[in-house]
CSV table of C-alpha atoms in Angstrom, one decimal:
chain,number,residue,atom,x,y,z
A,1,UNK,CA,6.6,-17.4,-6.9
A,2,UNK,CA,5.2,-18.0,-10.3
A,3,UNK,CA,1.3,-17.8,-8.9
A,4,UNK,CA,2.1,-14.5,-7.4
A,5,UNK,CA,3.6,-12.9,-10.5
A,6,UNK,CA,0.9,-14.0,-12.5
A,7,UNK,CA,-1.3,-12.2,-10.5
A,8,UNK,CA,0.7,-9.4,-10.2
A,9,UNK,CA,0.7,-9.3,-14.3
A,10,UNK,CA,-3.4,-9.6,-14.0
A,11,UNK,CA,-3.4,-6.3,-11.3
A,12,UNK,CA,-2.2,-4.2,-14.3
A,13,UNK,CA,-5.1,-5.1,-16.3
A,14,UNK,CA,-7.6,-5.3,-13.9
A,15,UNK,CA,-6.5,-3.3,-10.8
A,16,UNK,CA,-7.6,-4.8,-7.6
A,17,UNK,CA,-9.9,-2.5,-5.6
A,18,UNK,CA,-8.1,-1.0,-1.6
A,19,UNK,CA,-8.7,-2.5,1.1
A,20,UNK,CA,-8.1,-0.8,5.0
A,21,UNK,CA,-6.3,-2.2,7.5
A,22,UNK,CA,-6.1,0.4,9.6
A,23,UNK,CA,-8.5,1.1,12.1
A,24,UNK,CA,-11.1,2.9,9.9
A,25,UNK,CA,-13.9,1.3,10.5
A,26,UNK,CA,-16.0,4.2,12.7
A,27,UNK,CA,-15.9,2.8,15.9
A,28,UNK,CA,-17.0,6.6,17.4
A,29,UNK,CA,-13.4,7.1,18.8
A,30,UNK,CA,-12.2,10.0,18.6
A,31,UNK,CA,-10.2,12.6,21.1
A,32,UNK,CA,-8.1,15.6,20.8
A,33,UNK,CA,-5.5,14.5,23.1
A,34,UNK,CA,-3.3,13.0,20.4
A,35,UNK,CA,-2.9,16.1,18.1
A,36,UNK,CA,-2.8,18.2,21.1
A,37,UNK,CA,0.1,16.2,22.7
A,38,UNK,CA,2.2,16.1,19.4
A,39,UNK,CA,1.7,20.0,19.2
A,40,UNK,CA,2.8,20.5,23.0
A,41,UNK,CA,5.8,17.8,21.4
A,42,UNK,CA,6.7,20.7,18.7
A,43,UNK,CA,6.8,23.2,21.0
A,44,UNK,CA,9.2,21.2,23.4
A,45,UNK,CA,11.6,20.3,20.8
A,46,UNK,CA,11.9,23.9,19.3
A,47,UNK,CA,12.4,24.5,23.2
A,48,UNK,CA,15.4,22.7,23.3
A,49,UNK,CA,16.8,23.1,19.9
A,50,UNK,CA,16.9,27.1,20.4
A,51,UNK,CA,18.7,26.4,24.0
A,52,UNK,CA,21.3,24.5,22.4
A,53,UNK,CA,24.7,26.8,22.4
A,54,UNK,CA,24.8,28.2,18.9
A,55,UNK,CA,28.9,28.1,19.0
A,56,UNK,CA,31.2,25.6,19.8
A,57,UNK,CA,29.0,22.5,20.5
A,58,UNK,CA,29.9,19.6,21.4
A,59,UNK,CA,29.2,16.2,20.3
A,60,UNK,CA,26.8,15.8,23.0
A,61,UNK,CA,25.0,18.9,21.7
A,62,UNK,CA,24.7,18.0,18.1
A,63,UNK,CA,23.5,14.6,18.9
A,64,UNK,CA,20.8,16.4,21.4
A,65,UNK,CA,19.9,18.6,18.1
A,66,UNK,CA,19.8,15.9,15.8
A,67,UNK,CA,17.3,13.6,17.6
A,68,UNK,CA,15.1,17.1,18.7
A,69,UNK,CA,14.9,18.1,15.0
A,70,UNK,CA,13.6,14.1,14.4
A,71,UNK,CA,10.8,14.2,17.0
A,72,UNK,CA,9.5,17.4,15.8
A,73,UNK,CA,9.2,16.0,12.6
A,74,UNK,CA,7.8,12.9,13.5
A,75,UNK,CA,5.2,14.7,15.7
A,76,UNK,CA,4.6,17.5,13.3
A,77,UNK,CA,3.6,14.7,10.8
A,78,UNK,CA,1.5,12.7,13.5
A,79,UNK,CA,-0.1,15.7,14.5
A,80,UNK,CA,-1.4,16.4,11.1
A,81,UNK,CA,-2.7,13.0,10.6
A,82,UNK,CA,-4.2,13.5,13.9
A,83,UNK,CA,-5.9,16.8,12.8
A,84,UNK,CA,-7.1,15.0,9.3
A,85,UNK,CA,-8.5,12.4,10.9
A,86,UNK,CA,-11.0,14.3,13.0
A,87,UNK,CA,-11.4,16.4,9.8
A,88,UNK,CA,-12.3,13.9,7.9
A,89,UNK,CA,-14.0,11.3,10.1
A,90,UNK,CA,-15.6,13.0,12.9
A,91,UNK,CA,-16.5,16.5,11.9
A,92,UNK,CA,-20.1,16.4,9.3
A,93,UNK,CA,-21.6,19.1,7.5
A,94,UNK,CA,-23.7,20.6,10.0
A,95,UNK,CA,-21.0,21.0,12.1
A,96,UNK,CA,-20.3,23.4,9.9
A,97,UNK,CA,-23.5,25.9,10.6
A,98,UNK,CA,-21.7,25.8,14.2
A,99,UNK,CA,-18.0,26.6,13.0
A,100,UNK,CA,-18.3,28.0,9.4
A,101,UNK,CA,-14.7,28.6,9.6
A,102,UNK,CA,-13.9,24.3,10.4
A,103,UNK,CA,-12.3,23.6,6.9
A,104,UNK,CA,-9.8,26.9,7.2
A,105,UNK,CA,-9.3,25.9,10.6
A,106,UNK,CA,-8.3,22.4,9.7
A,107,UNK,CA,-6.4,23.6,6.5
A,108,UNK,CA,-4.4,26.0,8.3
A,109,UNK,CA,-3.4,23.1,11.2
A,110,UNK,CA,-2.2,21.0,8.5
A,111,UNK,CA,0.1,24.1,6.8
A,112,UNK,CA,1.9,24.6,10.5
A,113,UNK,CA,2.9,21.0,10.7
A,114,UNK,CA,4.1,21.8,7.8
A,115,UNK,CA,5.6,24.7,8.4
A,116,UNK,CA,7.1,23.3,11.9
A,117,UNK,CA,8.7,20.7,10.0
A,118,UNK,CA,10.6,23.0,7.7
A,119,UNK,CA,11.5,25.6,10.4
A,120,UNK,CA,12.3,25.8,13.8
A,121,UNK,CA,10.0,28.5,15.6
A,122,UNK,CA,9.0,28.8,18.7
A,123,UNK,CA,5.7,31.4,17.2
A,124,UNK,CA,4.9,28.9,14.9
A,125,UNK,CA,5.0,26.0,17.2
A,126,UNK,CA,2.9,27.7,19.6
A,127,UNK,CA,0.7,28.8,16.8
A,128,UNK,CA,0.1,25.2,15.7
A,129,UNK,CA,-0.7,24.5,19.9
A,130,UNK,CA,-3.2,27.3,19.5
A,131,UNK,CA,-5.0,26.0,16.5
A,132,UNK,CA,-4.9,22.7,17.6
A,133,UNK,CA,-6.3,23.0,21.0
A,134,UNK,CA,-9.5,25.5,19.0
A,135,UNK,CA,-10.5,22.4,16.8
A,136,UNK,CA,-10.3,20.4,20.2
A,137,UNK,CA,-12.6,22.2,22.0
A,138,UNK,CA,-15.0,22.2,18.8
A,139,UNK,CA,-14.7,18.8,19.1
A,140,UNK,CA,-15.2,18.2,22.5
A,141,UNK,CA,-18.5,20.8,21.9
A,142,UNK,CA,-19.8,18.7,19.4
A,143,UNK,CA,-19.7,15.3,21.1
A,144,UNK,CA,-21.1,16.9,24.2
A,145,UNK,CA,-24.0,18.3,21.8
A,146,UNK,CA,-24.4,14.4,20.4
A,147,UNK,CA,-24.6,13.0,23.8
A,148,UNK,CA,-28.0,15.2,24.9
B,1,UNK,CA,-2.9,-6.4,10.5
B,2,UNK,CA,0.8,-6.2,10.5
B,3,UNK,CA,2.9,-8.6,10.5
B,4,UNK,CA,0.3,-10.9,8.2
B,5,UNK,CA,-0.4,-7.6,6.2
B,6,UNK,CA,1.7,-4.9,5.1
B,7,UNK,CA,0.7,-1.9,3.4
B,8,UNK,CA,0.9,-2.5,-0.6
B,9,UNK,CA,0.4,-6.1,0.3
B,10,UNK,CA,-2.5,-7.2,-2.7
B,11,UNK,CA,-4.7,-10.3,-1.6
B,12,UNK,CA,-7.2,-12.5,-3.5
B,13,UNK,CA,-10.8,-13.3,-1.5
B,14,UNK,CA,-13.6,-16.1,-2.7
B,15,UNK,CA,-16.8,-15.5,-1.4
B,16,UNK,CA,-17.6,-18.1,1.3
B,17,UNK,CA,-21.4,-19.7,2.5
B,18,UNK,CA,-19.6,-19.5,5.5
B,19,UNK,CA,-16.7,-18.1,7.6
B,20,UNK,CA,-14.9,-18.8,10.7
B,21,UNK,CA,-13.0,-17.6,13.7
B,22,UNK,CA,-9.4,-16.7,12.4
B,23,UNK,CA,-10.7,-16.1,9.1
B,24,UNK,CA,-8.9,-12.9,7.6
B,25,UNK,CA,-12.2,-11.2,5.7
B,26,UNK,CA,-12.5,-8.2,3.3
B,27,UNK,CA,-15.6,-6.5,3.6
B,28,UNK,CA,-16.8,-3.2,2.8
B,29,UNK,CA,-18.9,-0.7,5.2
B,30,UNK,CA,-20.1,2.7,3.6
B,31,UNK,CA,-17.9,3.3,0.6
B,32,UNK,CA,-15.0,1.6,1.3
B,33,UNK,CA,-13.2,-1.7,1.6
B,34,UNK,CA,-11.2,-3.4,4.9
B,35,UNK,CA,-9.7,-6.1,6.0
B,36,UNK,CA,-10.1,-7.8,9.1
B,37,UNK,CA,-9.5,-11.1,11.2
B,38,UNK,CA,-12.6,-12.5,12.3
B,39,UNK,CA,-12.4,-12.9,16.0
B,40,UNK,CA,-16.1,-13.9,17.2
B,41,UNK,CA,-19.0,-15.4,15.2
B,42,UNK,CA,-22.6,-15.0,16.3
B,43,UNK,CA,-25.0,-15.9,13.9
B,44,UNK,CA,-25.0,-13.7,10.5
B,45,UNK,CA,-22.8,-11.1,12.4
B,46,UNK,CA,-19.2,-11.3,12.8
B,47,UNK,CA,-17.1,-9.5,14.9
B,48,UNK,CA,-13.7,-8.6,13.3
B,49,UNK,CA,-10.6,-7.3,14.7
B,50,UNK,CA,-6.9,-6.1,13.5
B,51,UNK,CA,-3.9,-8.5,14.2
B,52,UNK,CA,-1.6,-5.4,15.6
B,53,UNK,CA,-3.4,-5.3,18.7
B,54,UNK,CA,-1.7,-2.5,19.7
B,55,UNK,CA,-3.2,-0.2,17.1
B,56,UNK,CA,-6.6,-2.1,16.7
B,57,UNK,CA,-9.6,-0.7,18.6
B,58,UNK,CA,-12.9,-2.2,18.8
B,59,UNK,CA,-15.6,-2.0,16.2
B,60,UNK,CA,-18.7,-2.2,15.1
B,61,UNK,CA,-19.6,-5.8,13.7
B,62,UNK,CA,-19.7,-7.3,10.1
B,63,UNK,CA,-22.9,-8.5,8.4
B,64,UNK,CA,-22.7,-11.5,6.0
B,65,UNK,CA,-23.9,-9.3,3.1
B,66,UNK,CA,-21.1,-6.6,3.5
B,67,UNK,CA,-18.5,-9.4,3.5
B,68,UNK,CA,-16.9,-10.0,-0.1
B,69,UNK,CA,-14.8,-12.5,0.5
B,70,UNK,CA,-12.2,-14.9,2.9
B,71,UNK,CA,-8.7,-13.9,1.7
B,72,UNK,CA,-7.1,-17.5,0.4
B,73,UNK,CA,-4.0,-16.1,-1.1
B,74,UNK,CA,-2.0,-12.8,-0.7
B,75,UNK,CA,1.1,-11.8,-2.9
């Protein structure tokens, strides 16, 4: 549509400003339970991959290791965004007098998704678990420190 | 707001006197912008929600002020 091209043609003058669609408005929402599920997700699928027979598979097998290897991505990737979320929406400065150590914590989360995407590892999977569940509990601290 | 919005969707908004119920609004809260249908109106507030209901959660209501605009168009 000619309307639409022409204001297309004006964006790259004047680029028009973002707008969120997402649910980003803070509405005070905000739980552990969907980082730490994805985690526990990892750590299932790294299960299953490393019980797969390592010779002579069958068909059966490979499609098994083919969709495990796609939900630990997926839920490697959702867990980060989980974990950046809380990071970046929930958790305030003085929450850092409580946990100095919050950004590293946060940082290092993000790396094993990472990480758990690239490999398969049952340590690291569990590692990520670990991590997750510590920034839960600081989370769950600090809304329970809010509420009094 | 999926399906009326997708990301990388652009839209273009005219500030209004007024808006309605169904309206899809941009308005900004802290230091950035959203968009938003509005679902209730009550007075100078207006309470907005997402179309994918699914992912949409309740929120805290828009002020007439913090509203820049009814989107008319989107490309």
């Amino acid at each position: 549509m000619m309307l639409a091209q022409l204001l297309r043609n004006f964006d790259k003058i004047f680029p028009p400003q973002i707008a969120l669609a997402h649910c980003d408005v803070p509405c005070g929402i905000y739980k552990a339970e969907p980082s730490q599920t994805a985690a526990e997700t990892v750590v299932k699928m790294v299960e299953k991959i490393l019980a797969l027979p390592k010779e002579n598979p069958t068909a059966g097998d490979r499609n098994t290791f083919v969709r495990c290897v796609l939900v630990k991505e997926q839920h490697a990737e959702l867990c980060k965004k989980e974990v950046l979320i809380l990071w970046t929406d929930f958790f305030k400065s003085e929450h850092l007098q409580k946990w100095p150590n919050l950004h590293e914590m946060v940082w290092e989360a993000a790396k094993l998704c990472s990480e758990n995407k690239r490999e398969v590892s049952l340590e690291r999977a569990k590692e990520l678990l670990a991590k997750v569940e510590a920034i839960g509990e600081m989370l769950e601290e600090a809304q329970a420190a809010a509420k009094k | 707001m999926a399906p009326a919005f997708r990301p990388g969707d652009r839209v273009l908004t005219f500030k209004r006197l007024n808006y309605k119920v169904r309206d899809v609004i941009v308005f900004r809260k802290g230091n950035k912008n959203y968009i938003k249908r509005i679902r209730r109106v009550r007075g100078n507030l207006y309470d907005v929600g997402g179309d994918n209901r699914l992912e949409s959660v309740p929120r805290s209501p828009v002020k007439k002020g913090e509203i820049m605009g009814k989107v008319v168009f989107s490309y």
